[in-house]
Tab-separated table of C-alpha atoms in Angstrom:
chain	number	residue	atom	x	y	z
A	255	GLN	CA	14.013	-4.816	-2.965
A	256	VAL	CA	11.030	-4.175	-1.642
A	257	GLN	CA	7.997	-6.264	-0.381
A	258	LEU	CA	4.809	-5.452	-0.214
A	259	VAL	CA	1.933	-6.692	2.344
A	260	GLU	CA	-1.988	-5.799	1.047
A	261	SER	CA	-4.199	-6.711	3.532
A	262	GLY	CA	-8.241	-5.528	4.455
A	263	GLY	CA	-10.223	-7.302	1.449
A	264	GLY	CA	-13.065	-8.896	1.958
A	265	LEU	CA	-16.621	-9.675	1.524
A	266	VAL	CA	-19.163	-6.348	1.473
A	267	GLN	CA	-22.310	-5.447	0.436
A	268	PRO	CA	-23.559	-2.738	-1.889
A	269	GLY	CA	-22.504	0.631	-0.528
A	270	GLY	CA	-20.598	-0.903	2.307
A	271	SER	CA	-17.051	-0.048	3.182
A	272	LEU	CA	-13.219	-1.242	3.337
A	273	ARG	CA	-9.437	0.035	4.385
A	274	LEU	CA	-7.287	-1.936	2.707
A	275	SER	CA	-3.478	-1.573	3.761
A	276	CYS	CA	-0.270	-2.095	2.110
A	277	VAL	CA	2.584	-2.513	4.419
A	278	ALA	CA	6.374	-1.797	3.134
A	279	SER	CA	9.517	-3.222	4.080
A	280	GLY	CA	12.919	-3.907	2.865
A	281	THR	CA	14.793	-1.408	0.539
A	282	ILE	CA	12.485	1.642	0.845
A	283	PHE	CA	14.569	4.861	-0.060
A	284	ASN	CA	12.992	6.920	-2.946
A	285	ILE	CA	10.145	5.149	-3.054
A	286	LEU	CA	8.393	8.471	-4.107
A	287	THR	CA	4.948	7.016	-5.721
A	288	MET	CA	2.578	4.434	-4.062
A	289	ARG	CA	-0.401	3.059	-6.155
A	290	TRP	CA	-3.243	0.763	-5.505
A	291	TYR	CA	-4.323	-0.941	-9.046
A	292	ARG	CA	-7.169	-3.332	-9.497
A	293	HIS	CA	-7.764	-6.519	-11.447
A	294	SER	CA	-10.827	-8.727	-12.137
A	295	PRO	CA	-11.330	-11.090	-14.718
A	296	GLY	CA	-11.833	-10.354	-18.412
A	297	LYS	CA	-10.400	-6.595	-17.647
A	298	GLN	CA	-6.989	-5.258	-17.016
A	299	ARG	CA	-5.296	-4.245	-14.385
A	300	ASP	CA	-6.367	-0.717	-14.007
A	301	LEU	CA	-4.830	2.121	-11.624
A	302	VAL	CA	-7.228	3.299	-9.021
A	303	ALA	CA	-5.255	5.813	-7.014
A	304	SER	CA	-1.779	7.095	-6.674
A	305	ILE	CA	-0.171	9.174	-3.885
A	306	THR	CA	3.069	10.600	-3.982
A	307	ILE	CA	5.422	11.122	-1.078
A	308	ASP	CA	4.309	14.772	-0.514
A	309	GLY	CA	0.581	13.540	-0.743
A	310	THR	CA	-0.453	14.634	-3.690
A	311	THR	CA	-3.495	12.448	-4.670
A	312	ASN	CA	-4.974	11.184	-8.159
A	313	TYR	CA	-7.997	8.746	-8.717
A	314	ALA	CA	-9.461	7.172	-11.848
A	315	ASP	CA	-12.895	8.832	-12.590
A	316	SER	CA	-14.512	5.319	-11.407
A	317	VAL	CA	-13.707	6.052	-7.940
A	318	LYS	CA	-13.789	10.060	-7.115
A	319	GLY	CA	-15.409	10.912	-4.583
A	320	ARG	CA	-15.835	7.116	-2.493
A	321	PHE	CA	-11.876	6.225	-2.299
A	322	ALA	CA	-9.220	7.751	-0.249
A	323	ILE	CA	-5.714	7.015	-0.502
A	324	SER	CA	-3.583	7.739	1.997
A	325	ARG	CA	-0.192	7.068	3.612
A	326	ASP	CA	1.813	6.946	6.473
A	327	ASN	CA	5.490	7.474	5.769
A	328	PRO	CA	6.884	6.797	9.333
A	329	LYS	CA	5.096	3.196	9.140
A	330	ASN	CA	6.034	2.595	5.640
A	331	THR	CA	2.187	1.941	4.727
A	332	ALA	CA	-0.270	3.194	2.379
A	333	TYR	CA	-4.176	2.841	2.717
A	334	LEU	CA	-7.110	2.877	-0.037
A	335	GLN	CA	-10.325	3.977	1.745
A	336	THR	CA	-12.930	2.304	-0.316
A	337	ASN	CA	-16.703	3.818	0.222
A	338	SER	CA	-20.057	3.621	-1.067
A	339	LEU	CA	-18.832	0.054	-3.307
A	340	LYS	CA	-20.238	-1.439	-6.144
A	341	SER	CA	-20.437	-4.592	-7.425
A	342	GLU	CA	-18.387	-3.111	-10.178
A	343	ASP	CA	-15.566	-2.676	-7.831
A	344	THR	CA	-15.086	-6.230	-7.145
A	345	ALA	CA	-11.590	-6.840	-7.928
A	346	VAL	CA	-7.699	-8.276	-6.317
A	347	TYR	CA	-6.500	-4.660	-5.779
A	348	TYR	CA	-3.088	-4.573	-5.779
A	349	CYS	CA	-0.430	-2.423	-3.737
A	350	ASN	CA	2.421	-0.644	-6.541
A	351	ALA	CA	5.604	0.852	-5.399
A	352	VAL	CA	7.737	2.979	-7.290
A	353	ARG	CA	11.414	3.485	-7.135
A	354	TYR	CA	13.315	6.284	-8.761
A	355	ASP	CA	16.586	7.708	-9.061
A	356	ASN	CA	17.976	11.099	-8.625
A	357	LEU	CA	16.950	12.288	-11.878
A	358	TYR	CA	13.205	11.378	-11.293
A	359	LEU	CA	13.578	8.597	-13.560
A	360	ILE	CA	11.870	4.927	-12.602
A	361	VAL	CA	14.090	2.380	-11.693
A	362	ALA	CA	11.794	-0.098	-10.475
A	363	THR	CA	8.389	-1.631	-9.615
A	364	TYR	CA	7.479	-3.469	-7.031
A	365	TRP	CA	3.587	-5.201	-6.581
A	366	GLY	CA	2.076	-6.973	-3.506
A	367	GLN	CA	0.344	-10.068	-3.445
A	368	GLY	CA	-3.005	-8.867	-3.544
A	369	THR	CA	-5.888	-8.372	-1.642
A	370	GLN	CA	-9.906	-9.414	-2.905
A	371	VAL	CA	-12.300	-7.078	-2.529
A	372	THR	CA	-15.746	-8.654	-3.384
A	373	VAL	CA	-18.976	-6.487	-3.698
A	374	SER	CA	-22.287	-8.598	-3.535
A	375	SER	CA	-25.524	-8.481	-2.043
């Protein structure tokens, strides 16, 4: 079992920045991919960014150049640096961890409780 705890959300004006954190604990072996999703009312839960154990990153087009995902493996922590925030970035941001077997097949996914990001003037 893996527990994920997000933090760092808050209220910020357009153009501002926040750094979101996700701390993983529990049985964390073979957790090779960490992801950030976001979900706002009336929209689906969308993938924002992902990072693999070796540091390979991917981003949604809507956040490219503004957000940066990173991870500190010794601390079992993933981060999402959000810059140049826009109103449309307002959402609950969720951390997601993916466990794989030795054939790189997904065997489990885990979710945090979410942290609210509100961008408003």
